[in-house]
Amino acid sequence: MPNFLRKTYFGLLCILPAILFFSYHPIIKLGQNSSMNFELSLPLIWLVVFSICAFLNLISLHWRKPKLPSKKYKSTALGFNFPGISDRKIFLTSLFPFFATLSIFWSANPLRALLTAGIIWLLFLSIFAILYLTPLLHPPKSFTHSLAIIFFASSFIICIICWLQSLLDLFGASRSDTLLCIGCTYHSFGFPHPSGFAIEPQFMGNLLLAPTLAALYFLSFHHAKMGKREFRLLTLLAVILSATLFLTFSRGAIYAYAIAIIILVIFTFYRQASWRLLVIIPILTFGCTLMAQGIFSAVGPTDETFLSGITKSIHQLSLGRIDLRDLASDKTETTELESTVPDSTIATPAPDTESAIFEGYVVESTNVRLSLNEAAFHTWIASPYRIIFGVGLGAAGVAMHAYAPADVASPKEIVQNEVFSLLLELGIIGVILLGIALFVLFSPRSGFWHSPILPLLVGLLAAYFITLQFFSGLPNALHIYLLPPLFYLWAHLNSEKTPHKLQKS
């Protein structure tokens, strides 16, 4: 039985990168109420199963009581030792989930609070298991290799699916077949932007951050250790990943990608690594994606042109700062011509042509997020009690709707910013306790700063922090919390200096 549990544990860890891509499709709908939808996704199911498996392995280790004489293994109240963790660290990092659970008692949405607290505890247990339990279970020799293969292979496959989604949409396939969200089709801008198996393109772009940055990191920092064939394959993969990330048209993911690239470039000067591919591949793939969006606009069912597709994309991504749409002025010229030429000489447009909904930067998409942030802030400061304790876990939508119904039409609404959401729901105490937990994990003495892949971890965490300013919520963003510790684990298990052990933390 212990061997079966161990194999199941590592099997679940290996498939995690692939499972995370199915963040919304397929989905199991369990109903809804006035303030939330009850849905189960594959990553959520994985989280439950992995947590149970990790707990059973923990119990199994407790009964076997392995002998761990190394000084890196410290005694804890759990009955046996863990690498680099003490009772104090366990206590300090658990304060945040404890307080979040306690807030159920004053939450205006107790059912959602209970379910959200459950996810937080499952994440806490899963992260604990990945970082501290895994080394005690003696990972198989093929574990790190299998994990890397599944990670990059699943990322490549999802990229191909995204491009196929776009092509199928252009050729008139229904949304039930393409799985594109309502605003993702060619109707919006004249060209589609894929969402993969995520709920929206911003989540698809967010999911591609980790594999794209990882591919670029290895090309820049470890190219000397690669063979020519391996280098070429990884370069091709980085190009496909980067181009697909741009194709999602998610501003949050693209901005985060740019910041992460800057961070990696800075590290190249400290580590004496090559920075060229870190710059060349993103610029090259951005240009190629613009060309693709122009081609999609020209061949699609709308009356858009190659230039209008490109200039619209630039206008939207630059928040309206860069406006080159005058270069694609065919529509304006045609309108002026029609006013001076007799009706009988004007060619009737094909019945299947239509105009795209948006002509460029969609100001409303930004204003909606800003208005929700403002509503969350004013709801939070409405009383001293809320400032300190918050409105309770899961109650952001209910509280904002009650405080400003004209601005927040539904109690199902969420704050499109994780920082404001955390302040509103858990108040200053929640923010302080989360800060304590993060300090324990990322303190100067922690193993994080000794990680062999520190540049990648810093770049990825910075990218994820930026994207959290564009959305909030747990179910669709589990990768943000699970992939960094998985990368950290992989690097240390794969390190020649510390095989199958975590470095000092």
mmCIF file with all atom_site columns, C-alpha atoms in Angstrom, residues 198-345:
data_model
loop_
_atom_site.group_PDB
_atom_site.id
_atom_site.type_symbol
_atom_site.label_atom_id
_atom_site.label_alt_id
_atom_site.label_comp_id
_atom_site.label_asym_id
_atom_site.label_entity_id
_atom_site.label_seq_id
_atom_site.pdbx_PDB_ins_code
_atom_site.Cartn_x
_atom_site.Cartn_y
_atom_site.Cartn_z
_atom_site.occupancy
_atom_site.B_iso_or_equiv
_atom_site.pdbx_formal_charge
_atom_site.auth_seq_id
_atom_site.auth_comp_id
_atom_site.auth_asym_id
_atom_site.auth_atom_id
_atom_site.pdbx_PDB_model_num
ATOM 1   C CA . ALA A 1 198 ? -9.465  28.318 -20.110 1.00 0.00 ? 198 ALA A CA 1
ATOM 2   C CA . ILE A 1 199 ? -12.466 30.536 -19.450 1.00 0.00 ? 199 ILE A CA 1
ATOM 3   C CA . GLU A 1 200 ? -10.907 33.602 -21.141 1.00 0.00 ? 200 GLU A CA 1
ATOM 4   C CA . PRO A 1 201 ? -7.811  34.500 -23.205 1.00 0.00 ? 201 PRO A CA 1
ATOM 5   C CA . GLN A 1 202 ? -6.259  36.294 -20.222 1.00 0.00 ? 202 GLN A CA 1
ATOM 6   C CA . PHE A 1 203 ? -6.150  33.000 -18.319 1.00 0.00 ? 203 PHE A CA 1
ATOM 7   C CA . MET A 1 204 ? -4.789  31.174 -21.394 1.00 0.00 ? 204 MET A CA 1
ATOM 8   C CA . GLY A 1 205 ? -2.050  33.778 -21.755 1.00 0.00 ? 205 GLY A CA 1
ATOM 9   C CA . ASN A 1 206 ? -1.351  33.491 -18.042 1.00 0.00 ? 206 ASN A CA 1
ATOM 10  C CA . LEU A 1 207 ? -1.005  29.715 -18.320 1.00 0.00 ? 207 LEU A CA 1
ATOM 11  C CA . LEU A 1 208 ? 1.564   30.130 -21.100 1.00 0.00 ? 208 LEU A CA 1
ATOM 12  C CA . LEU A 1 209 ? 3.817   32.406 -19.035 1.00 0.00 ? 209 LEU A CA 1
ATOM 13  C CA . ALA A 1 210 ? 5.533   29.558 -17.171 1.00 0.00 ? 210 ALA A CA 1
ATOM 14  C CA . PRO A 1 211 ? 6.450   27.336 -20.157 1.00 0.00 ? 211 PRO A CA 1
ATOM 15  C CA . THR A 1 212 ? 7.458   30.306 -22.319 1.00 0.00 ? 212 THR A CA 1
ATOM 16  C CA . LEU A 1 213 ? 9.723   31.812 -19.670 1.00 0.00 ? 213 LEU A CA 1
ATOM 17  C CA . ALA A 1 214 ? 11.119  28.379 -18.809 1.00 0.00 ? 214 ALA A CA 1
ATOM 18  C CA . ALA A 1 215 ? 12.048  27.680 -22.444 1.00 0.00 ? 215 ALA A CA 1
ATOM 19  C CA . LEU A 1 216 ? 13.711  31.085 -22.801 1.00 0.00 ? 216 LEU A CA 1
ATOM 20  C CA . TYR A 1 217 ? 15.516  30.656 -19.474 1.00 0.00 ? 217 TYR A CA 1
ATOM 21  C CA . PHE A 1 218 ? 17.092  27.329 -20.469 1.00 0.00 ? 218 PHE A CA 1
ATOM 22  C CA . LEU A 1 219 ? 18.082  28.695 -23.892 1.00 0.00 ? 219 LEU A CA 1
ATOM 23  C CA . SER A 1 220 ? 19.828  31.669 -22.319 1.00 0.00 ? 220 SER A CA 1
ATOM 24  C CA . PHE A 1 221 ? 21.315  30.234 -19.129 1.00 0.00 ? 221 PHE A CA 1
ATOM 25  C CA . HIS A 1 222 ? 21.989  26.585 -20.045 1.00 0.00 ? 222 HIS A CA 1
ATOM 26  C CA . HIS A 1 223 ? 22.562  26.582 -23.820 1.00 0.00 ? 223 HIS A CA 1
ATOM 27  C CA . ALA A 1 224 ? 26.186  25.514 -23.336 1.00 0.00 ? 224 ALA A CA 1
ATOM 28  C CA . LYS A 1 225 ? 25.053  22.201 -21.832 1.00 0.00 ? 225 LYS A CA 1
ATOM 29  C CA . MET A 1 226 ? 22.706  21.382 -24.727 1.00 0.00 ? 226 MET A CA 1
ATOM 30  C CA . GLY A 1 227 ? 23.339  19.446 -27.886 1.00 0.00 ? 227 GLY A CA 1
ATOM 31  C CA . LYS A 1 228 ? 22.537  21.078 -31.228 1.00 0.00 ? 228 LYS A CA 1
ATOM 32  C CA . ARG A 1 229 ? 19.351  19.057 -31.707 1.00 0.00 ? 229 ARG A CA 1
ATOM 33  C CA . GLU A 1 230 ? 18.097  19.826 -28.198 1.00 0.00 ? 230 GLU A CA 1
ATOM 34  C CA . PHE A 1 231 ? 18.914  23.521 -28.635 1.00 0.00 ? 231 PHE A CA 1
ATOM 35  C CA . ARG A 1 232 ? 17.030  23.728 -31.941 1.00 0.00 ? 232 ARG A CA 1
ATOM 36  C CA . LEU A 1 233 ? 13.988  21.937 -30.577 1.00 0.00 ? 233 LEU A CA 1
ATOM 37  C CA . LEU A 1 234 ? 13.849  24.175 -27.518 1.00 0.00 ? 234 LEU A CA 1
ATOM 38  C CA . THR A 1 235 ? 14.267  27.272 -29.697 1.00 0.00 ? 235 THR A CA 1
ATOM 39  C CA . LEU A 1 236 ? 11.381  26.176 -31.908 1.00 0.00 ? 236 LEU A CA 1
ATOM 40  C CA . LEU A 1 237 ? 9.279   25.476 -28.827 1.00 0.00 ? 237 LEU A CA 1
ATOM 41  C CA . ALA A 1 238 ? 10.089  28.913 -27.369 1.00 0.00 ? 238 ALA A CA 1
ATOM 42  C CA . VAL A 1 239 ? 9.030   30.567 -30.644 1.00 0.00 ? 239 VAL A CA 1
ATOM 43  C CA . ILE A 1 240 ? 5.704   28.695 -30.736 1.00 0.00 ? 240 ILE A CA 1
ATOM 44  C CA . LEU A 1 241 ? 4.997   29.371 -27.056 1.00 0.00 ? 241 LEU A CA 1
ATOM 45  C CA . SER A 1 242 ? 5.841   33.068 -27.311 1.00 0.00 ? 242 SER A CA 1
ATOM 46  C CA . ALA A 1 243 ? 3.792   33.542 -30.480 1.00 0.00 ? 243 ALA A CA 1
ATOM 47  C CA . THR A 1 244 ? 0.782   31.814 -28.931 1.00 0.00 ? 244 THR A CA 1
ATOM 48  C CA . LEU A 1 245 ? 1.041   33.951 -25.802 1.00 0.00 ? 245 LEU A CA 1
ATOM 49  C CA . PHE A 1 246 ? 0.862   37.060 -28.010 1.00 0.00 ? 246 PHE A CA 1
ATOM 50  C CA . LEU A 1 247 ? -1.996  35.484 -29.989 1.00 0.00 ? 247 LEU A CA 1
ATOM 51  C CA . THR A 1 248 ? -4.161  35.299 -26.854 1.00 0.00 ? 248 THR A CA 1
ATOM 52  C CA . PHE A 1 249 ? -4.210  39.120 -26.996 1.00 0.00 ? 249 PHE A CA 1
ATOM 53  C CA . SER A 1 250 ? -4.212  39.261 -23.191 1.00 0.00 ? 250 SER A CA 1
ATOM 54  C CA . ARG A 1 251 ? -2.721  42.587 -22.169 1.00 0.00 ? 251 ARG A CA 1
ATOM 55  C CA . GLY A 1 252 ? -2.117  41.428 -18.602 1.00 0.00 ? 252 GLY A CA 1
ATOM 56  C CA . ALA A 1 253 ? -0.163  38.360 -19.718 1.00 0.00 ? 253 ALA A CA 1
ATOM 57  C CA . ILE A 1 254 ? 1.765   40.290 -22.378 1.00 0.00 ? 254 ILE A CA 1
ATOM 58  C CA . TYR A 1 255 ? 2.752   43.097 -19.986 1.00 0.00 ? 255 TYR A CA 1
ATOM 59  C CA . ALA A 1 256 ? 3.789   40.502 -17.397 1.00 0.00 ? 256 ALA A CA 1
ATOM 60  C CA . TYR A 1 257 ? 5.779   38.650 -20.061 1.00 0.00 ? 257 TYR A CA 1
ATOM 61  C CA . ALA A 1 258 ? 7.650   41.849 -20.943 1.00 0.00 ? 258 ALA A CA 1
ATOM 62  C CA . ILE A 1 259 ? 8.549   42.565 -17.297 1.00 0.00 ? 259 ILE A CA 1
ATOM 63  C CA . ALA A 1 260 ? 9.716   38.972 -16.764 1.00 0.00 ? 260 ALA A CA 1
ATOM 64  C CA . ILE A 1 261 ? 11.929  39.202 -19.868 1.00 0.00 ? 261 ILE A CA 1
ATOM 65  C CA . ILE A 1 262 ? 13.532  42.378 -18.507 1.00 0.00 ? 262 ILE A CA 1
ATOM 66  C CA . ILE A 1 263 ? 14.227  40.602 -15.203 1.00 0.00 ? 263 ILE A CA 1
ATOM 67  C CA . LEU A 1 264 ? 15.825  37.631 -17.001 1.00 0.00 ? 264 LEU A CA 1
ATOM 68  C CA . VAL A 1 265 ? 17.966  39.969 -19.108 1.00 0.00 ? 265 VAL A CA 1
ATOM 69  C CA . ILE A 1 266 ? 19.206  41.692 -15.945 1.00 0.00 ? 266 ILE A CA 1
ATOM 70  C CA . PHE A 1 267 ? 20.150  38.305 -14.482 1.00 0.00 ? 267 PHE A CA 1
ATOM 71  C CA . THR A 1 268 ? 22.142  37.435 -17.625 1.00 0.00 ? 268 THR A CA 1
ATOM 72  C CA . PHE A 1 269 ? 24.637  40.169 -16.774 1.00 0.00 ? 269 PHE A CA 1
ATOM 73  C CA . TYR A 1 270 ? 25.104  38.772 -13.260 1.00 0.00 ? 270 TYR A CA 1
ATOM 74  C CA . ARG A 1 271 ? 25.287  35.150 -14.388 1.00 0.00 ? 271 ARG A CA 1
ATOM 75  C CA . GLN A 1 272 ? 27.321  35.880 -17.563 1.00 0.00 ? 272 GLN A CA 1
ATOM 76  C CA . ALA A 1 273 ? 24.628  34.262 -19.693 1.00 0.00 ? 273 ALA A CA 1
ATOM 77  C CA . SER A 1 274 ? 23.460  35.098 -23.207 1.00 0.00 ? 274 SER A CA 1
ATOM 78  C CA . TRP A 1 275 ? 20.688  37.698 -23.436 1.00 0.00 ? 275 TRP A CA 1
ATOM 79  C CA . ARG A 1 276 ? 20.216  37.731 -27.219 1.00 0.00 ? 276 ARG A CA 1
ATOM 80  C CA . LEU A 1 277 ? 17.511  35.082 -27.537 1.00 0.00 ? 277 LEU A CA 1
ATOM 81  C CA . LEU A 1 278 ? 15.652  36.662 -24.597 1.00 0.00 ? 278 LEU A CA 1
ATOM 82  C CA . VAL A 1 279 ? 15.249  39.752 -26.767 1.00 0.00 ? 279 VAL A CA 1
ATOM 83  C CA . ILE A 1 280 ? 15.145  38.311 -30.277 1.00 0.00 ? 280 ILE A CA 1
ATOM 84  C CA . ILE A 1 281 ? 12.468  35.653 -29.760 1.00 0.00 ? 281 ILE A CA 1
ATOM 85  C CA . PRO A 1 282 ? 9.832   37.927 -28.092 1.00 0.00 ? 282 PRO A CA 1
ATOM 86  C CA . ILE A 1 283 ? 10.360  40.685 -30.700 1.00 0.00 ? 283 ILE A CA 1
ATOM 87  C CA . LEU A 1 284 ? 10.306  38.214 -33.594 1.00 0.00 ? 284 LEU A CA 1
ATOM 88  C CA . THR A 1 285 ? 7.211   36.393 -32.364 1.00 0.00 ? 285 THR A CA 1
ATOM 89  C CA . PHE A 1 286 ? 5.375   39.642 -31.612 1.00 0.00 ? 286 PHE A CA 1
ATOM 90  C CA . GLY A 1 287 ? 5.946   40.715 -35.221 1.00 0.00 ? 287 GLY A CA 1
ATOM 91  C CA . CYS A 1 288 ? 4.874   37.307 -36.542 1.00 0.00 ? 288 CYS A CA 1
ATOM 92  C CA . THR A 1 289 ? 1.714   37.362 -34.433 1.00 0.00 ? 289 THR A CA 1
ATOM 93  C CA . LEU A 1 290 ? 0.850   40.831 -35.727 1.00 0.00 ? 290 LEU A CA 1
ATOM 94  C CA . MET A 1 291 ? 1.221   39.480 -39.258 1.00 0.00 ? 291 MET A CA 1
ATOM 95  C CA . ALA A 1 292 ? -1.027  36.540 -38.369 1.00 0.00 ? 292 ALA A CA 1
ATOM 96  C CA . GLN A 1 293 ? -3.680  38.865 -36.935 1.00 0.00 ? 293 GLN A CA 1
ATOM 97  C CA . GLY A 1 294 ? -3.515  40.924 -40.113 1.00 0.00 ? 294 GLY A CA 1
ATOM 98  C CA . ILE A 1 295 ? -3.924  37.819 -42.277 1.00 0.00 ? 295 ILE A CA 1
ATOM 99  C CA . PHE A 1 296 ? -6.799  36.568 -40.102 1.00 0.00 ? 296 PHE A CA 1
ATOM 100 C CA . SER A 1 297 ? -8.512  39.955 -40.513 1.00 0.00 ? 297 SER A CA 1
ATOM 101 C CA . ALA A 1 298 ? -8.051  39.916 -44.290 1.00 0.00 ? 298 ALA A CA 1
ATOM 102 C CA . VAL A 1 299 ? -9.290  36.360 -44.901 1.00 0.00 ? 299 VAL A CA 1
ATOM 103 C CA . GLY A 1 300 ? -11.981 36.329 -42.214 1.00 0.00 ? 300 GLY A CA 1
ATOM 104 C CA . PRO A 1 301 ? -15.706 36.944 -42.731 1.00 0.00 ? 301 PRO A CA 1
ATOM 105 C CA . THR A 1 302 ? -15.506 40.628 -41.722 1.00 0.00 ? 302 THR A CA 1
ATOM 106 C CA . ASP A 1 303 ? -14.729 43.616 -43.937 1.00 0.00 ? 303 ASP A CA 1
ATOM 107 C CA . GLU A 1 304 ? -11.427 44.172 -42.119 1.00 0.00 ? 304 GLU A CA 1
ATOM 108 C CA . THR A 1 305 ? -8.126  44.384 -43.983 1.00 0.00 ? 305 THR A CA 1
ATOM 109 C CA . PHE A 1 306 ? -4.598  43.219 -43.296 1.00 0.00 ? 306 PHE A CA 1
ATOM 110 C CA . LEU A 1 307 ? -3.551  46.677 -42.093 1.00 0.00 ? 307 LEU A CA 1
ATOM 111 C CA . SER A 1 308 ? -6.676  47.257 -40.029 1.00 0.00 ? 308 SER A CA 1
ATOM 112 C CA . GLY A 1 309 ? -6.043  44.037 -38.115 1.00 0.00 ? 309 GLY A CA 1
ATOM 113 C CA . ILE A 1 310 ? -2.457  45.023 -37.327 1.00 0.00 ? 310 ILE A CA 1
ATOM 114 C CA . THR A 1 311 ? -3.232  48.607 -36.370 1.00 0.00 ? 311 THR A CA 1
ATOM 115 C CA . LYS A 1 312 ? -6.185  47.563 -34.192 1.00 0.00 ? 312 LYS A CA 1
ATOM 116 C CA . SER A 1 313 ? -3.970  45.114 -32.328 1.00 0.00 ? 313 SER A CA 1
ATOM 117 C CA . ILE A 1 314 ? -1.317  47.763 -31.659 1.00 0.00 ? 314 ILE A CA 1
ATOM 118 C CA . HIS A 1 315 ? -3.969  50.291 -30.593 1.00 0.00 ? 315 HIS A CA 1
ATOM 119 C CA . GLN A 1 316 ? -5.528  47.847 -28.109 1.00 0.00 ? 316 GLN A CA 1
ATOM 120 C CA . LEU A 1 317 ? -2.251  46.571 -26.656 1.00 0.00 ? 317 LEU A CA 1
ATOM 121 C CA . SER A 1 318 ? -0.903  50.099 -26.172 1.00 0.00 ? 318 SER A CA 1
ATOM 122 C CA . LEU A 1 319 ? -4.081  51.220 -24.356 1.00 0.00 ? 319 LEU A CA 1
ATOM 123 C CA . GLY A 1 320 ? -4.787  53.634 -27.199 1.00 0.00 ? 320 GLY A CA 1
ATOM 124 C CA . ARG A 1 321 ? -1.377  55.332 -26.905 1.00 0.00 ? 321 ARG A CA 1
ATOM 125 C CA . ILE A 1 322 ? -0.133  54.216 -30.320 1.00 0.00 ? 322 ILE A CA 1
ATOM 126 C CA . ASP A 1 323 ? -2.712  54.917 -33.025 1.00 0.00 ? 323 ASP A CA 1
ATOM 127 C CA . LEU A 1 324 ? -1.719  53.859 -36.535 1.00 0.00 ? 324 LEU A CA 1
ATOM 128 C CA . ARG A 1 325 ? -5.252  53.220 -37.751 1.00 0.00 ? 325 ARG A CA 1
ATOM 129 C CA . ASP A 1 326 ? -5.017  56.016 -40.326 1.00 0.00 ? 326 ASP A CA 1
ATOM 130 C CA . LEU A 1 327 ? -2.766  53.675 -42.284 1.00 0.00 ? 327 LEU A CA 1
ATOM 131 C CA . ALA A 1 328 ? -5.802  51.429 -42.778 1.00 0.00 ? 328 ALA A CA 1
ATOM 132 C CA . SER A 1 329 ? -8.239  54.109 -43.972 1.00 0.00 ? 329 SER A CA 1
ATOM 133 C CA . ASP A 1 330 ? -9.914  52.115 -46.755 1.00 0.00 ? 330 ASP A CA 1
ATOM 134 C CA . LYS A 1 331 ? -13.258 52.204 -44.959 1.00 0.00 ? 331 LYS A CA 1
ATOM 135 C CA . THR A 1 332 ? -13.170 55.996 -44.596 1.00 0.00 ? 332 THR A CA 1
ATOM 136 C CA . GLU A 1 333 ? -12.244 56.504 -48.235 1.00 0.00 ? 333 GLU A CA 1
ATOM 137 C CA . THR A 1 334 ? -15.019 54.175 -49.348 1.00 0.00 ? 334 THR A CA 1
ATOM 138 C CA . THR A 1 335 ? -17.567 56.062 -47.257 1.00 0.00 ? 335 THR A CA 1
ATOM 139 C CA . GLU A 1 336 ? -16.531 59.392 -48.803 1.00 0.00 ? 336 GLU A CA 1
ATOM 140 C CA . LEU A 1 337 ? -16.696 57.878 -52.272 1.00 0.00 ? 337 LEU A CA 1
ATOM 141 C CA . GLU A 1 338 ? -20.166 56.507 -51.690 1.00 0.00 ? 338 GLU A CA 1
ATOM 142 C CA . SER A 1 339 ? -21.462 60.004 -50.889 1.00 0.00 ? 339 SER A CA 1
ATOM 143 C CA . THR A 1 340 ? -20.506 61.322 -54.350 1.00 0.00 ? 340 THR A CA 1
ATOM 144 C CA . VAL A 1 341 ? -21.206 58.311 -56.609 1.00 0.00 ? 341 VAL A CA 1
ATOM 145 C CA . PRO A 1 342 ? -24.744 57.332 -57.712 1.00 0.00 ? 342 PRO A CA 1
ATOM 146 C CA . ASP A 1 343 ? -26.242 54.379 -55.868 1.00 0.00 ? 343 ASP A CA 1
ATOM 147 C CA . SER A 1 344 ? -26.456 52.324 -59.038 1.00 0.00 ? 344 SER A CA 1
ATOM 148 C CA . THR A 1 345 ? -22.690 52.291 -59.428 1.00 0.00 ? 345 THR A CA 1
#
